[in-house]
Amino acid sequence: MTGPLRVLIVEDSAILRDGLAGLLTERGHEIVAMAGDASRLNELVSRHDPDVAVVDVRLPPSFTDEGLLAAIELRRRFPMTGVLVFSQWIETRYATELLANGAGGVGYLLKDRVADVREFVDALYRVATGGTALDPEVVSQLMGASRHQDPLARLTPREREVLESMAQGLTNQAIAAALTVSERAVEKHIGNIFTKLDLPPSDTHHRRVLAVLRLKG
């Protein structure tokens, strides 16, 4: 997918909601619907069929975890719709549940750590096309919750770095540049990760998604 995205935005702050909509519209993307709470999320997805839904974590009425719970329900009912959680807060338990079905098409970014609009749009594309886009801090917390468990304990420090980079949605080329190694070395590390996580040969992209989901703990 390289053309305009159809985006649904669920954000309680009108300023942030309208600002995000404006930035995406300026870049040629279509905002199919917006909402200030999650009560009509599934209805809006059913009606407008967006490529990706951008959902905050803390929404009315209690401003606790309504957004994440709605995102989990959305993934259950509309597995082909990408879901990008965009928030100030990390809720590790629900992030784990959001990732649990193994289908990909999910992301979790922190608002105060996204400094570039192009980076955000790239994340939207990855999620809309079945990939993942996880903030490094989210990845770090997921990894921290899982370190005591096999098979993740089998990974070397370098393999953990590669897996974290995969979770952020980086390509092999981007991982190689970030870690200052060759693409061939990255391919070898990924092969080792697949083996140690007991992921049998299949579609490479599918195995990448499954490997990332092992971070759920």
Coordinates of C-alpha atoms in Angstrom, one line a residue:
M1 CA 0.0 0.0 0.0
T2 CA 1.5 3.3 -1.1
G3 CA -1.5 5.5 -1.8
P4 CA -3.6 7.6 0.5
L5 CA -4.7 6.0 3.7
R6 CA -8.3 6.0 5.1
V7 CA -7.9 6.9 8.8
L8 CA -10.3 6.9 11.7
I9 CA -9.2 9.0 14.7
V10 CA -10.4 8.5 18.3
E11 CA -8.9 11.1 20.6
D12 CA -10.7 13.0 23.4
S13 CA -8.6 16.2 23.0
A14 CA -10.2 18.3 20.2
I15 CA -6.9 20.2 19.6
L16 CA -4.9 17.0 19.2
R17 CA -7.7 15.3 17.2
D18 CA -8.1 18.2 14.8
G19 CA -4.3 18.8 14.6
L20 CA -3.6 15.2 13.7
A21 CA -6.4 15.2 11.1
G22 CA -5.0 18.4 9.6
L23 CA -1.5 17.0 9.3
L24 CA -2.7 13.8 7.7
T25 CA -5.1 15.6 5.3
E26 CA -2.3 18.0 4.2
R27 CA -0.3 14.9 3.1
G28 CA -3.1 13.5 1.0
H29 CA -4.7 11.0 3.4
E30 CA -8.5 10.8 4.1
I31 CA -9.9 11.2 7.6
V32 CA -13.1 9.0 7.3
A33 CA -14.4 9.8 10.8
M34 CA -13.3 11.2 14.2
A35 CA -14.7 10.7 17.7
G36 CA -13.9 11.9 21.2
D37 CA -14.6 8.6 22.9
A38 CA -14.6 4.9 22.1
S39 CA -18.3 4.2 22.5
R40 CA -19.0 4.1 18.7
L41 CA -15.6 2.8 17.5
N42 CA -16.9 -0.5 16.1
E43 CA -19.9 1.2 14.5
L44 CA -17.6 3.8 12.8
V45 CA -15.3 1.1 11.6
S46 CA -18.2 -0.9 10.2
R47 CA -19.6 2.1 8.4
H48 CA -16.4 3.7 7.0
D49 CA -14.0 0.7 6.6
P50 CA -10.8 2.6 7.4
D51 CA -7.4 1.2 6.7
V52 CA -6.2 2.1 10.2
A53 CA -7.7 3.4 13.4
V54 CA -5.7 5.8 15.6
V55 CA -6.9 5.3 19.2
D56 CA -5.8 7.0 22.5
V57 CA -5.6 4.9 25.6
R58 CA -7.3 7.1 28.2
L59 CA -10.7 8.2 27.0
P60 CA -14.1 9.2 28.6
P61 CA -15.8 8.5 30.8
S62 CA -13.2 7.3 33.3
F63 CA -10.0 8.2 31.4
T64 CA -8.3 5.0 32.4
D65 CA -8.1 2.2 29.7
E66 CA -11.2 2.7 27.6
G67 CA -9.2 3.2 24.4
L68 CA -7.1 0.1 24.7
L69 CA -10.0 -2.1 25.6
A70 CA -11.9 -0.7 22.6
A71 CA -8.8 -1.4 20.4
I72 CA -8.7 -5.0 21.6
E73 CA -12.4 -5.5 20.8
L74 CA -11.9 -3.8 17.4
R75 CA -9.1 -6.3 16.6
R76 CA -11.4 -9.1 17.5
R77 CA -14.3 -7.9 15.4
F78 CA -12.4 -6.4 12.5
P79 CA -9.0 -8.2 12.2
M80 CA -8.3 -6.6 8.8
T81 CA -8.4 -3.1 10.2
G82 CA -5.1 -1.8 11.5
V83 CA -5.0 -0.3 15.0
L84 CA -2.4 2.2 16.1
V85 CA -2.6 3.1 19.8
F86 CA -1.2 6.7 20.1
S87 CA -0.9 7.8 23.7
Q88 CA 1.1 9.3 26.5
W89 CA 0.7 6.2 28.6
I90 CA 2.1 2.6 28.5
E91 CA -0.3 -0.1 29.6
T92 CA 1.8 -3.2 29.2
R93 CA -0.9 -5.7 30.1
Y94 CA -3.3 -4.4 27.5
A95 CA -0.5 -3.9 25.0
T96 CA 0.2 -7.6 25.4
E97 CA -3.5 -8.5 24.9
L98 CA -3.7 -6.3 21.8
L99 CA -0.8 -8.2 20.3
A100 CA -1.9 -11.6 21.3
N101 CA -3.8 -12.8 18.3
G102 CA -0.7 -12.9 16.1
A103 CA -2.2 -11.2 13.1
G104 CA -0.1 -8.1 13.0
G105 CA -1.6 -4.8 11.9
V106 CA -1.0 -3.2 15.3
G107 CA 1.1 -0.4 16.7
Y108 CA 1.7 1.5 20.0
L109 CA 3.4 4.9 19.8
L110 CA 4.0 7.5 22.6
K111 CA 2.8 11.0 21.7
D112 CA 5.7 12.8 23.3
R113 CA 8.3 10.6 21.5
V114 CA 7.1 11.1 17.9
A115 CA 9.0 14.1 16.7
D116 CA 8.5 13.7 12.9
V117 CA 5.3 13.5 11.0
R118 CA 6.9 11.3 8.3
E119 CA 7.8 8.8 11.0
F120 CA 4.2 8.8 12.2
V121 CA 2.8 8.3 8.7
D122 CA 5.4 5.5 8.0
A123 CA 4.1 3.8 11.2
L124 CA 0.5 4.1 9.9
Y125 CA 1.4 2.5 6.6
R126 CA 3.2 -0.4 8.4
V127 CA 0.2 -1.0 10.6
A128 CA -2.3 -0.7 7.7
T129 CA -0.4 -3.3 5.8
G130 CA -0.3 -5.9 8.6
G131 CA 3.0 -4.9 10.2
T132 CA 3.9 -3.6 13.6
A133 CA 5.0 -0.2 14.9
L134 CA 6.0 -0.2 18.5
D135 CA 7.8 2.6 20.4
P136 CA 11.2 1.5 21.8
E137 CA 10.0 2.3 25.3
V138 CA 7.0 0.0 24.9
V139 CA 9.2 -2.7 23.5
S140 CA 11.6 -2.3 26.4
Q141 CA 8.8 -2.8 28.9
L142 CA 7.4 -5.8 27.0
M143 CA 10.9 -7.3 26.9
G144 CA 11.4 -6.6 30.6
A145 CA 8.2 -8.4 31.4
S146 CA 9.3 -11.4 29.4
R147 CA 13.0 -11.8 30.3
H148 CA 12.3 -14.5 32.9
Q149 CA 10.6 -16.7 30.3
D150 CA 11.9 -19.1 27.8
P151 CA 12.3 -19.1 24.8
L152 CA 13.2 -15.4 24.9
A153 CA 15.9 -16.2 27.5
R154 CA 17.7 -18.1 24.8
L155 CA 18.4 -15.0 22.8
T156 CA 21.8 -13.3 22.9
P157 CA 22.0 -9.6 23.6
R158 CA 22.5 -8.8 19.9
E159 CA 19.5 -11.0 19.0
R160 CA 17.4 -9.1 21.5
E161 CA 18.5 -5.9 19.9
V162 CA 17.5 -7.2 16.5
L163 CA 14.1 -8.4 17.8
E164 CA 13.4 -5.0 19.4
S165 CA 14.2 -3.4 16.1
M166 CA 11.9 -5.8 14.3
A167 CA 9.2 -4.9 16.8
Q168 CA 9.6 -1.2 15.8
G169 CA 8.9 -2.2 12.2
L170 CA 12.4 -1.6 10.8
T171 CA 13.5 -3.4 7.6
N172 CA 16.6 -5.5 7.6
Q173 CA 18.5 -2.6 5.9
A174 CA 17.4 -0.2 8.6
I175 CA 18.3 -2.6 11.3
A176 CA 21.8 -3.1 9.8
A177 CA 22.3 0.7 9.7
A178 CA 21.0 1.2 13.3
L179 CA 23.3 -1.6 14.7
T180 CA 26.2 -0.8 12.3
V181 CA 26.4 -4.4 11.0
S182 CA 25.9 -5.9 7.5
E183 CA 22.5 -6.9 6.2
R184 CA 23.8 -10.5 5.9
A185 CA 24.6 -10.4 9.7
V186 CA 21.0 -9.2 10.4
E187 CA 19.6 -12.0 8.3
K188 CA 21.7 -14.5 10.3
H189 CA 20.5 -13.0 13.6
I190 CA 16.9 -13.2 12.4
G191 CA 17.3 -16.8 11.4
N192 CA 18.7 -17.6 14.8
I193 CA 15.8 -15.8 16.4
F194 CA 13.3 -17.8 14.4
T195 CA 15.1 -21.0 15.5
K196 CA 15.3 -20.1 19.2
L197 CA 11.7 -19.0 19.3
D198 CA 10.6 -22.3 17.7
L199 CA 9.1 -20.7 14.6
P200 CA 9.1 -23.2 11.7
P201 CA 9.8 -22.2 8.1
S202 CA 6.9 -20.3 6.6
D203 CA 6.2 -16.9 5.1
T204 CA 9.1 -14.6 6.3
H205 CA 6.8 -11.7 7.1
H206 CA 4.5 -13.9 9.0
R207 CA 7.4 -15.3 11.1
R208 CA 8.6 -11.7 11.8
V209 CA 5.2 -10.8 13.2
L210 CA 5.1 -14.0 15.3
A211 CA 8.6 -13.3 16.6
V212 CA 7.6 -9.8 17.7
L213 CA 4.5 -11.2 19.4
R214 CA 6.7 -13.4 21.6
L215 CA 7.6 -10.2 23.4
K216 CA 4.1 -10.3 25.0
G217 CA 5.2 -12.5 27.9

